[in-house]
Tab-separated table of C-alpha atoms in Angstrom:
chain	number	residue	atom	x	y	z
A	15	MET	CA	69.965	91.996	95.010
A	16	TYR	CA	72.025	92.666	98.099
A	17	LYS	CA	72.108	89.267	99.221
A	18	LYS	CA	73.175	87.888	96.095
A	19	ILE	CA	76.315	90.706	96.063
A	20	ALA	CA	76.716	89.546	99.619
A	21	SER	CA	76.699	85.642	99.030
A	22	ASN	CA	78.743	86.202	96.170
A	23	THR	CA	81.108	88.017	97.580
A	24	LEU	CA	81.789	86.195	100.798
A	25	PHE	CA	82.320	83.081	98.807
A	26	GLN	CA	85.058	84.811	96.977
A	27	ILE	CA	86.111	86.045	100.195
A	28	ALA	CA	86.502	82.607	101.910
A	29	SER	CA	88.203	81.378	98.987
A	30	LYS	CA	90.596	84.360	99.035
A	31	ALA	CA	90.926	84.152	103.283
A	32	ILE	CA	91.807	80.086	102.670
A	33	THR	CA	94.243	81.053	99.722
A	34	ALA	CA	95.418	84.004	101.528
A	35	PHE	CA	96.481	82.101	104.211
A	36	ILE	CA	98.298	79.102	101.815
A	37	SER	CA	99.871	81.691	99.893
A	38	ILE	CA	101.747	83.207	103.392
A	39	PHE	CA	102.393	79.443	103.794
A	40	LEU	CA	103.844	79.311	100.419
A	41	ILE	CA	106.131	82.734	100.645
A	42	TRP	CA	107.410	81.056	103.854
A	43	ILE	CA	108.309	78.016	102.061
A	44	LEU	CA	109.922	80.175	99.358
A	45	THR	CA	111.865	82.309	101.413
A	46	LYS	CA	112.903	79.630	103.841
A	47	TYR	CA	114.008	76.967	101.121
A	48	LEU	CA	115.232	79.236	98.446
A	49	PRO	CA	118.409	81.564	98.170
A	50	ILE	CA	117.235	85.100	98.305
A	51	GLU	CA	119.120	85.619	95.429
A	52	LEU	CA	116.846	83.107	93.691
A	53	TYR	CA	113.642	84.429	95.484
A	54	GLY	CA	114.317	87.805	93.766
A	55	SER	CA	114.709	86.000	90.512
A	56	TYR	CA	111.020	84.413	90.950
A	57	ASN	CA	109.667	87.883	91.804
A	58	LYS	CA	111.537	89.363	88.400
A	59	VAL	CA	110.113	86.432	86.428
A	60	TYR	CA	106.334	87.111	87.245
A	61	SER	CA	106.830	90.742	87.436
A	62	TYR	CA	108.199	90.884	83.756
A	63	LEU	CA	105.666	88.616	82.243
A	64	TRP	CA	102.472	90.021	84.111
A	65	ILE	CA	102.844	93.184	82.149
A	66	PHE	CA	102.945	91.141	78.964
A	67	ALA	CA	100.142	88.794	80.484
A	68	PHE	CA	97.932	92.195	80.213
A	69	LEU	CA	98.380	92.935	76.901
A	70	ALA	CA	96.452	89.569	76.075
A	71	ASP	CA	93.823	90.077	79.054
A	72	LEU	CA	92.403	92.910	77.354
A	73	GLY	CA	90.726	94.052	80.266
A	74	LEU	CA	88.186	91.585	79.053
A	75	TYR	CA	87.021	89.808	82.727
A	76	THR	CA	85.223	93.331	83.902
A	77	ILE	CA	84.023	93.989	80.349
A	78	THR	CA	82.564	90.212	79.885
A	79	ILE	CA	80.784	90.609	82.746
A	80	ARG	CA	79.418	93.973	82.018
A	81	GLU	CA	78.391	92.761	78.433
A	82	ILE	CA	76.771	89.543	79.765
A	83	SER	CA	74.824	91.845	82.516
A	84	GLN	CA	73.459	94.023	79.943
A	85	LYS	CA	71.629	91.098	78.284
A	86	LYS	CA	72.188	92.363	75.061
A	87	VAL	CA	74.156	89.519	73.689
A	88	ASP	CA	73.985	85.699	73.884
A	89	PRO	CA	76.531	84.783	76.999
A	90	GLU	CA	77.804	81.408	74.865
A	91	LYS	CA	78.787	84.000	71.841
A	92	ILE	CA	80.160	86.023	74.496
A	93	ILE	CA	82.254	83.679	75.939
A	94	GLY	CA	83.202	81.807	72.863
A	95	ASN	CA	84.759	84.437	71.177
A	96	VAL	CA	86.282	86.269	74.297
A	97	LEU	CA	88.151	82.514	74.584
A	98	THR	CA	89.397	82.790	71.037
A	99	LEU	CA	90.624	86.286	71.192
A	100	ARG	CA	92.530	86.124	74.507
A	101	THR	CA	94.196	83.080	73.254
A	102	ILE	CA	95.173	84.245	69.851
A	103	LEU	CA	96.584	87.433	71.526
A	104	TRP	CA	98.403	85.809	74.205
A	105	LEU	CA	100.020	83.083	71.858
A	106	GLY	CA	101.696	85.968	69.641
A	107	ILE	CA	102.582	87.853	72.858
A	108	TRP	CA	104.015	84.722	74.393
A	109	ILE	CA	106.731	84.668	71.840
A	110	LEU	CA	107.326	88.458	71.863
A	111	ALA	CA	108.224	87.976	75.671
A	112	PHE	CA	110.160	85.099	75.231
A	113	TRP	CA	111.816	87.212	72.580
A	114	VAL	CA	112.190	90.378	74.771
A	115	ALA	CA	113.868	88.636	77.640
A	116	PHE	CA	116.417	86.630	75.185
A	117	LEU	CA	117.423	90.347	73.991
A	118	LEU	CA	117.844	91.859	77.702
A	119	PRO	CA	121.220	90.914	79.296
A	120	TRP	CA	119.417	90.775	82.713
A	121	TYR	CA	116.972	88.351	81.417
A	122	HIS	CA	119.063	86.150	79.420
A	123	ASP	CA	120.130	83.432	81.332
A	124	THR	CA	118.853	79.626	80.991
A	125	LEU	CA	117.286	79.818	84.324
A	126	THR	CA	115.166	83.046	83.983
A	127	LEU	CA	114.436	81.856	79.937
A	128	SER	CA	113.133	78.836	81.280
A	129	ALA	CA	110.906	79.937	83.825
A	130	ILE	CA	109.721	82.543	81.732
A	131	PHE	CA	108.702	80.026	79.313
A	132	ILE	CA	106.680	77.889	81.909
A	133	VAL	CA	105.123	80.815	83.151
A	134	GLY	CA	103.618	81.871	79.657
A	135	ALA	CA	101.959	78.505	80.008
A	136	PHE	CA	101.025	79.027	83.088
A	137	THR	CA	99.399	82.706	81.810
A	138	LEU	CA	97.522	81.030	78.936
A	139	VAL	CA	95.760	78.735	81.134
A	140	SER	CA	94.950	81.249	83.685
A	141	LEU	CA	93.447	83.514	80.781
A	142	ILE	CA	91.091	80.668	79.862
A	143	ASN	CA	90.536	80.430	83.288
A	144	SER	CA	89.578	83.975	84.179
A	145	SER	CA	87.002	83.899	81.050
A	146	ILE	CA	85.035	80.864	82.616
A	147	LEU	CA	85.339	83.056	86.054
A	148	ALA	CA	83.960	85.831	84.382
A	149	LEU	CA	80.469	84.064	83.237
A	150	MET	CA	80.236	82.551	87.057
A	151	GLN	CA	80.519	85.842	88.145
A	152	SER	CA	77.922	87.798	85.955
A	153	GLN	CA	75.587	85.319	86.954
A	154	MET	CA	76.397	85.249	90.466
A	155	LYS	CA	77.468	81.667	90.333
A	156	MET	CA	80.607	81.723	92.245
A	157	GLU	CA	80.370	79.512	95.112
A	158	PHE	CA	81.945	76.578	93.510
A	159	SER	CA	85.342	78.769	92.529
A	160	LEU	CA	85.853	78.610	96.307
A	161	LEU	CA	86.403	74.787	95.966
A	162	SER	CA	87.990	75.145	92.417
A	163	VAL	CA	90.574	77.555	93.730
A	164	VAL	CA	91.437	76.128	96.798
A	165	ALA	CA	92.036	73.129	95.414
A	166	GLY	CA	94.260	74.196	92.565
A	167	LYS	CA	96.504	76.289	95.404
A	168	ILE	CA	96.683	73.354	97.375
A	169	LEU	CA	98.124	70.876	94.709
A	170	ASN	CA	100.154	73.732	94.098
A	171	ILE	CA	101.755	73.942	97.656
A	172	ILE	CA	101.837	70.033	97.803
A	173	LEU	CA	103.959	70.094	94.743
A	174	ILE	CA	106.378	73.124	95.435
A	175	ALA	CA	106.716	71.665	99.436
A	176	LEU	CA	107.809	68.291	97.680
A	177	PHE	CA	110.178	69.859	95.545
A	178	LEU	CA	111.616	72.094	97.632
A	179	ILE	CA	111.753	70.454	101.186
A	180	PHE	CA	112.147	66.591	100.127
A	181	ILE	CA	113.264	65.982	96.277
A	182	PHE	CA	116.288	68.988	95.717
A	183	THR	CA	117.604	68.913	98.993
A	184	ASP	CA	121.095	69.475	98.121
A	185	PRO	CA	122.240	73.397	97.286
A	186	SER	CA	123.438	72.230	94.269
A	187	GLU	CA	120.094	71.450	92.940
A	188	ASN	CA	118.393	75.039	93.681
A	189	SER	CA	118.438	75.998	90.145
A	190	LEU	CA	116.360	73.012	89.541
A	191	ALA	CA	114.037	73.678	92.465
A	192	PHE	CA	113.647	77.122	91.416
A	193	ILE	CA	112.465	75.901	87.884
A	194	PHE	CA	109.944	73.284	89.627
A	195	VAL	CA	108.537	76.023	91.723
A	196	PHE	CA	107.082	77.412	88.233
A	197	ILE	CA	105.855	73.657	87.007
A	198	ALA	CA	103.950	73.531	90.642
A	199	TRP	CA	102.412	76.726	90.048
A	200	PHE	CA	101.021	75.418	86.333
A	201	PHE	CA	99.718	72.080	87.599
A	202	GLY	CA	97.863	74.093	89.927
A	203	ILE	CA	95.720	76.345	87.610
A	204	LEU	CA	95.004	73.853	85.477
A	205	LEU	CA	93.316	71.701	88.066
A	206	ASN	CA	91.494	75.043	88.730
A	207	THR	CA	90.542	75.308	85.614
A	208	LEU	CA	89.293	72.494	84.576
A	209	MET	CA	87.248	72.163	87.741
A	210	ASN	CA	85.549	75.826	86.522
A	211	TYR	CA	84.965	74.335	83.378
A	212	ILE	CA	83.376	70.891	84.349
A	213	TYR	CA	80.608	73.099	86.726
A	214	ALA	CA	80.468	76.425	84.126
A	215	LYS	CA	79.460	74.383	81.398
A	216	ARG	CA	76.382	73.430	83.089
A	217	LEU	CA	74.878	77.346	82.931
A	218	ILE	CA	75.966	77.496	79.464
A	219	PRO	CA	77.974	75.168	76.372
A	220	ILE	CA	81.770	76.411	76.494
A	221	LYS	CA	83.360	76.074	73.550
A	222	TYR	CA	85.500	78.515	70.973
A	223	ARG	CA	83.888	80.645	68.697
A	224	PHE	CA	84.991	82.499	65.957
A	225	ASP	CA	82.480	85.660	64.820
A	226	VAL	CA	84.688	88.592	63.264
A	227	GLU	CA	82.288	91.280	63.883
A	228	TYR	CA	81.984	90.423	67.691
A	229	ILE	CA	85.369	89.944	68.242
A	230	LYS	CA	85.984	93.234	66.507
A	231	HIS	CA	83.086	94.954	68.769
A	232	ILE	CA	84.551	93.260	71.941
A	233	PHE	CA	87.937	94.375	70.959
A	234	LYS	CA	87.098	98.065	70.043
A	235	ILE	CA	84.666	98.481	73.623
A	236	SER	CA	87.672	96.896	75.933
A	237	LEU	CA	90.366	98.666	74.291
A	238	PRO	CA	90.303	102.039	76.333
A	239	TYR	CA	89.692	99.846	79.688
A	240	TRP	CA	92.694	97.748	78.431
A	241	VAL	CA	95.140	100.431	77.851
A	242	ALA	CA	94.659	102.072	81.001
A	243	LEU	CA	94.584	98.634	82.685
A	244	PHE	CA	97.824	97.868	81.314
A	245	LEU	CA	99.280	101.140	82.280
A	246	SER	CA	98.235	100.697	85.830
A	247	VAL	CA	99.942	97.308	85.905
A	248	VAL	CA	103.442	99.098	84.206
A	249	TYR	CA	103.143	101.424	86.964
A	250	PHE	CA	102.747	98.780	89.621
A	251	LYS	CA	105.131	96.496	88.166
A	252	VAL	CA	107.872	98.769	86.499
A	253	ASP	CA	109.494	99.102	89.937
A	254	ILE	CA	110.856	95.724	89.868
A	255	ILE	CA	112.073	96.083	86.242
A	256	LEU	CA	114.127	99.271	87.006
A	257	LEU	CA	115.376	97.650	90.162
A	258	SER	CA	116.801	95.101	87.966
A	259	LEU	CA	117.927	97.803	85.493
A	260	LEU	CA	119.485	100.570	87.748
A	261	GLU	CA	121.077	98.599	90.151
A	262	SER	CA	124.115	95.936	90.158
A	263	PRO	CA	122.982	92.318	89.204
A	264	GLU	CA	124.692	91.253	92.892
A	265	LYS	CA	122.654	93.593	94.251
A	266	ALA	CA	119.395	93.940	92.364
A	267	ASP	CA	118.207	90.288	93.141
A	268	ILE	CA	118.463	90.574	96.805
A	269	SER	CA	116.349	94.315	96.601
A	270	ILE	CA	113.756	92.538	94.519
A	271	ALA	CA	113.647	89.829	96.987
A	272	LEU	CA	113.392	92.425	99.897
A	273	TYR	CA	110.635	94.681	98.066
A	274	GLY	CA	108.754	91.548	96.389
A	275	LEU	CA	108.048	89.861	100.035
A	276	PRO	CA	105.962	93.046	101.177
A	277	MET	CA	104.496	93.511	97.677
A	278	LYS	CA	103.083	89.924	97.686
A	279	ILE	CA	101.550	90.190	101.111
A	280	VAL	CA	99.622	93.616	99.770
A	281	GLU	CA	98.550	91.923	96.245
A	282	VAL	CA	97.042	88.947	98.217
A	283	LEU	CA	94.822	91.676	100.305
A	284	MET	CA	94.299	93.789	97.349
A	285	VAL	CA	92.609	90.999	95.313
A	286	LEU	CA	89.681	91.176	97.927
A	287	GLY	CA	88.696	94.671	96.696
A	288	TRP	CA	88.422	93.163	92.987
A	289	PHE	CA	86.280	90.298	94.106
A	290	TYR	CA	84.051	92.781	95.732
A	291	LEU	CA	83.928	95.031	93.243
A	292	ASN	CA	83.179	92.501	90.519
A	293	SER	CA	80.291	91.212	92.311
A	294	LEU	CA	79.124	94.844	92.502
A	295	LEU	CA	79.674	95.768	88.893
A	296	PRO	CA	76.271	94.152	87.225
A	297	SER	CA	74.181	95.654	89.626
A	298	LEU	CA	75.887	99.058	89.293
A	299	THR	CA	75.704	98.798	85.597
A	300	GLU	CA	71.897	98.077	85.699
A	301	LYS	CA	71.329	100.888	88.046
A	302	TYR	CA	73.311	103.314	85.955
A	303	SER	CA	71.649	102.203	82.691
A	304	GLN	CA	68.388	103.092	84.696
A	305	LYS	CA	69.761	106.291	85.966
A	306	LYS	CA	69.266	105.587	89.496
A	307	TYR	CA	72.003	107.746	90.978
A	308	LYS	CA	70.675	107.625	94.685
A	309	GLU	CA	70.637	104.145	94.601
A	310	ILE	CA	73.910	103.712	93.031
A	311	SER	CA	75.689	106.399	95.647
A	312	LYS	CA	74.274	103.931	98.320
A	313	ILE	CA	76.072	101.051	96.994
A	314	LEU	CA	79.182	102.446	96.308
A	315	TRP	CA	80.169	104.318	99.521
A	316	VAL	CA	78.633	101.832	101.813
A	317	SER	CA	81.016	99.077	99.479
A	318	LEU	CA	84.176	101.575	100.257
A	319	LYS	CA	83.451	101.980	103.967
A	320	ILE	CA	83.473	98.334	104.001
A	321	LEU	CA	86.899	98.173	102.153
A	322	LEU	CA	88.325	101.043	104.174
A	323	SER	CA	86.924	99.378	107.557
A	324	PHE	CA	88.546	96.076	106.462
A	325	TRP	CA	91.950	97.968	105.625
A	326	LEU	CA	92.015	99.928	109.438
A	327	PHE	CA	91.899	96.445	110.754
A	328	ILE	CA	94.805	94.926	108.720
A	329	PHE	CA	96.816	97.906	109.091
A	330	MET	CA	96.646	98.062	112.925
A	331	ILE	CA	97.427	94.313	113.050
A	332	TRP	CA	100.500	94.968	110.812
A	333	ASN	CA	101.870	98.012	112.744
A	334	LEU	CA	101.181	95.892	115.993
A	335	PHE	CA	103.023	92.683	114.850
A	336	ALA	CA	105.186	93.812	111.824
A	337	THR	CA	108.428	92.394	112.717
A	338	GLU	CA	106.668	89.045	114.228
A	339	ILE	CA	104.820	88.476	110.820
A	340	ILE	CA	107.984	88.897	109.123
A	341	SER	CA	109.970	86.632	111.160
A	342	ILE	CA	107.458	83.809	110.918
A	343	ILE	CA	107.116	84.383	106.841
A	344	ALA	CA	110.922	84.529	106.351
A	345	THR	CA	114.331	84.323	107.135
A	346	PRO	CA	116.137	86.756	109.109
A	347	GLU	CA	118.180	88.237	106.035
A	348	TYR	CA	114.750	89.836	104.811
A	349	LEU	CA	114.631	91.723	108.796
A	350	ASN	CA	118.793	92.060	108.558
A	351	PRO	CA	119.677	92.017	105.085
A	352	ILE	CA	123.764	92.264	104.289
A	353	GLY	CA	124.783	95.105	102.427
A	354	HIS	CA	121.239	96.999	102.438
A	355	ILE	CA	120.367	99.776	104.865
A	356	PHE	CA	117.192	98.754	104.144
A	357	ASN	CA	114.845	95.821	105.230
A	358	SER	CA	111.326	94.352	104.277
A	359	VAL	CA	109.345	95.534	107.345
A	360	GLN	CA	110.206	99.260	106.136
A	361	ALA	CA	109.036	98.576	102.868
A	362	LEU	CA	105.589	96.903	104.064
A	363	ASN	CA	105.401	100.060	106.228
A	364	ILE	CA	105.095	102.270	102.977
A	365	VAL	CA	103.135	99.706	100.793
A	366	PHE	CA	100.304	99.204	103.018
A	367	TRP	CA	99.529	102.716	102.670
A	368	VAL	CA	98.929	101.759	98.968
A	369	LEU	CA	96.327	99.334	99.810
A	370	VAL	CA	93.560	101.851	101.026
A	371	PHE	CA	94.182	104.245	98.117
A	372	HIS	CA	93.694	101.213	95.926
A	373	PHE	CA	90.861	100.108	97.535
A	374	LEU	CA	89.267	103.695	96.907
A	375	SER	CA	90.323	104.413	93.636
A	376	LEU	CA	88.949	100.973	92.722
A	377	GLY	CA	85.470	102.011	93.409
A	378	PHE	CA	85.490	104.898	91.388
A	379	ILE	CA	86.939	103.150	88.374
A	380	TYR	CA	84.476	100.281	88.759
A	381	MET	CA	82.321	103.445	88.563
A	382	MET	CA	83.431	104.729	85.393
A	383	ILE	CA	83.071	101.226	83.864
A	384	ALA	CA	79.434	100.854	84.853
A	385	ALA	CA	78.882	104.301	83.506
A	386	GLU	CA	80.961	103.109	80.010
A	387	LYS	CA	83.511	106.067	80.652
A	388	GLN	CA	86.611	103.649	80.907
A	389	SER	CA	88.105	105.555	77.965
A	390	LEU	CA	88.660	108.179	80.559
A	391	LEU	CA	91.066	105.411	82.581
A	392	LEU	CA	93.737	105.632	79.435
A	393	TRP	CA	94.407	109.568	80.434
A	394	ILE	CA	94.345	109.105	84.092
A	395	ASN	CA	96.659	106.043	84.131
A	396	LEU	CA	98.875	107.408	81.388
A	397	ILE	CA	99.432	110.561	83.657
A	398	VAL	CA	100.051	108.290	86.521
A	399	THR	CA	102.085	105.964	84.776
A	400	VAL	CA	104.546	108.530	83.455
A	401	ILE	CA	105.163	110.145	86.891
A	402	ASN	CA	105.988	106.781	88.311
A	403	ILE	CA	108.191	105.759	85.880
A	404	VAL	CA	109.991	109.146	86.031
A	405	TRP	CA	110.366	109.446	89.256
A	406	ASN	CA	111.577	105.580	89.570
A	407	ILE	CA	114.218	106.490	87.566
A	408	ILE	CA	115.273	109.099	89.720
A	409	LEU	CA	114.709	107.961	93.465
A	410	ILE	CA	115.769	104.375	92.856
A	411	PRO	CA	119.389	104.927	92.877
A	412	TYR	CA	119.389	107.009	95.790
A	413	PHE	CA	116.842	104.956	97.963
A	414	SER	CA	116.937	101.712	96.337
A	415	PHE	CA	113.439	99.674	96.909
A	416	ILE	CA	112.265	102.431	99.549
A	417	GLY	CA	112.457	104.639	96.907
A	418	ALA	CA	109.858	102.334	94.487
A	419	ALA	CA	107.916	101.845	97.493
A	420	MET	CA	107.565	105.757	97.996
A	421	VAL	CA	106.555	106.094	94.545
A	422	THR	CA	104.369	103.601	94.107
A	423	LEU	CA	102.192	105.110	97.200
A	424	ILE	CA	102.490	108.200	95.478
A	425	SER	CA	101.026	106.896	92.471
A	426	GLN	CA	98.152	105.125	94.134
A	427	VAL	CA	97.192	108.716	95.612
A	428	ILE	CA	97.027	110.644	92.783
A	429	LEU	CA	94.912	108.015	90.810
A	430	MET	CA	92.857	107.919	93.462
A	431	CYS	CA	92.320	111.915	93.807
A	432	ILE	CA	91.828	112.142	90.252
A	433	SER	CA	89.073	109.320	89.767
A	434	TRP	CA	87.286	110.748	93.096
A	435	VAL	CA	86.980	114.199	91.547
A	436	ILE	CA	85.500	112.621	88.363
A	437	VAL	CA	82.744	110.367	89.998
A	438	LEU	CA	82.149	112.996	92.543
A	439	ARG	CA	80.347	115.219	89.784
A	440	LYS	CA	77.289	112.526	89.899
A	441	ILE	CA	77.518	110.564	92.914
A	442	PRO	CA	78.144	112.518	95.822
A	443	ILE	CA	78.978	111.209	99.204
A	444	SER	CA	76.278	111.492	102.106
A	445	TRP	CA	76.944	112.980	105.390
A	446	ASP	CA	76.029	109.892	107.203
A	447	ILE	CA	78.692	107.720	105.085
A	448	LEU	CA	81.121	110.732	105.943
A	449	LYS	CA	80.380	110.598	109.707
A	450	SER	CA	81.006	106.781	109.398
A	451	PHE	CA	84.286	107.069	107.833
A	452	VAL	CA	85.548	109.404	110.449
A	453	PHE	CA	84.322	107.505	113.704
A	454	THR	CA	85.769	104.303	111.905
A	455	PHE	CA	89.164	106.124	112.037
A	456	LEU	CA	89.253	107.343	115.596
A	457	TYR	CA	87.803	103.925	117.068
A	458	ALA	CA	90.790	101.972	115.273
A	459	GLY	CA	93.227	104.578	116.341
A	460	ALA	CA	91.802	104.162	119.958
A	461	ILE	CA	92.576	100.596	119.852
A	462	PHE	CA	95.716	100.605	118.106
A	463	ILE	CA	96.843	103.053	121.088
A	464	VAL	CA	95.446	100.928	123.929
A	465	PHE	CA	97.054	97.801	122.338
A	466	GLN	CA	100.155	99.032	121.654
A	467	ASN	CA	100.791	100.031	125.089
A	468	ILE	CA	99.697	96.530	126.369
A	469	LEU	CA	102.165	94.841	123.958
A	470	THR	CA	105.063	97.102	125.290
A	471	HIS	CA	104.286	95.781	128.468
A	472	VAL	CA	103.426	92.194	128.142
A	473	GLN	CA	106.021	89.939	127.071
A	474	LEU	CA	104.683	86.990	124.856
A	475	GLY	CA	106.282	85.050	122.334
A	476	ASN	CA	105.681	86.071	118.298
A	477	ILE	CA	102.988	83.588	117.643
A	478	THR	CA	101.373	83.766	121.225
A	479	ARG	CA	101.302	87.629	120.719
A	480	ILE	CA	99.589	87.256	117.355
A	481	VAL	CA	97.230	84.316	117.978
A	482	PHE	CA	95.767	85.554	121.164
A	483	ILE	CA	95.664	89.276	120.904
A	484	ALA	CA	94.705	89.744	117.235
A	485	PRO	CA	91.430	88.152	117.644
A	486	ILE	CA	90.362	90.326	120.598
A	487	ILE	CA	91.314	93.318	118.336
A	488	LEU	CA	89.058	91.698	115.445
A	489	LEU	CA	86.016	91.211	117.750
A	490	LEU	CA	86.371	94.651	119.607
A	491	TYR	CA	86.534	96.108	115.923
A	492	ILE	CA	83.372	94.013	114.420
A	493	ALA	CA	81.336	95.202	117.666
A	494	TRP	CA	82.309	98.690	117.292
A	495	GLU	CA	81.510	98.838	113.295
A	496	TYR	CA	78.254	96.804	114.013
A	497	PHE	CA	77.150	99.467	116.271
A	498	ALA	CA	78.496	102.608	114.266
A	499	SER	CA	77.162	101.519	110.750
A	500	LYS	CA	73.890	100.045	112.081
A	501	LYS	CA	71.920	102.836	110.095
A	502	LEU	CA	74.117	102.042	106.630
A	503	LEU	CA	73.497	98.223	107.018
């Protein structure tokens, strides 16, 4: 079991590591070749559609994995009806999203509406792809996803580079370049989906099915988790929308760009937690149904230790090389913006803390899903969403996107604390795990202090500092983690 979880996760982590590198390069292209206002609009469009996309998602990726893992219903029936449900829902929601955008003055322009239409088509294909991936995940057959996602990303970045660097080079063509960026995204996800479909149909026949009774069943069990997920997306994305509403149009797009850049970096890293815990979900579900709480406790807490260790390494690297990283992937405007007292580095210093609380809360949330307690998430996320919206409305007029970053962090801390209290009732943390957490924090702090002093006295170029120093830190950190966590392995 552990080997399957590890290999399944490693394939996904490998794909995410490669695509993360591609995504960082993509951010570099977008920030270098799109004006800062258009990069702000780019983030605004995706944040707007992302909220609507979750209306059609229904949280079915996770629920589908659990349904197949329980082995009560034929996987072909589950996937076929999930495809039907998602497609019907999104076609209706796509029309709604376009209509609402048309009525809003902040989105009511030809450029934004065209982008929203294209992203709508992208979202439909993405939902189909997600349904196929749920099948592959439940069968622990994610090895091919590495090839398919990388192929889609490579096509995506080739097209974007072609459009921005070689075709639309005149500033008067910026609007066309902006639209073609979204078209490139569509073709990238289309290739990814086609490749996954060709591979997955070897496991079971994949086709649309319309079983009314089962669609009602899957809708009913998904609804509480879906509402909870939707609320989590609202509190995670509503700050971008509120920035566009609470600030003047000229200032808003620049604020969204300055805030959108660090949030994109954090979102790339967040997906690693989803990958890992999705690989874990079939085992957690099986163990919970068998009431093997001791085994569940070990799986959950060791997994959270792994995610925490990963965050600490990333956090150290960021704090040592923050300015260098931003200067490499973005233009100087993101470090010294005109007309803004805050910059992207300051925002990222705050939202990087979101990552650790996200990883921890995600582990507890997946534990609740395995225990079929997803209805609790509805009330938890409702509380967090209300707090998030209220404090964003209060702080954004005074602190702009830095206020939004602080509210996002506070919301994630509240979510983690509430979900932790619920899970601890049945899944207590062991003393060995707790000691391991403490030792990891202390050692990471020691490494950080040593290398911070070294970098203060050694003058190297931006890229040289990262290329030579970061691998040394990684090797020392892995060596310590192996030594300190040997008993847990």
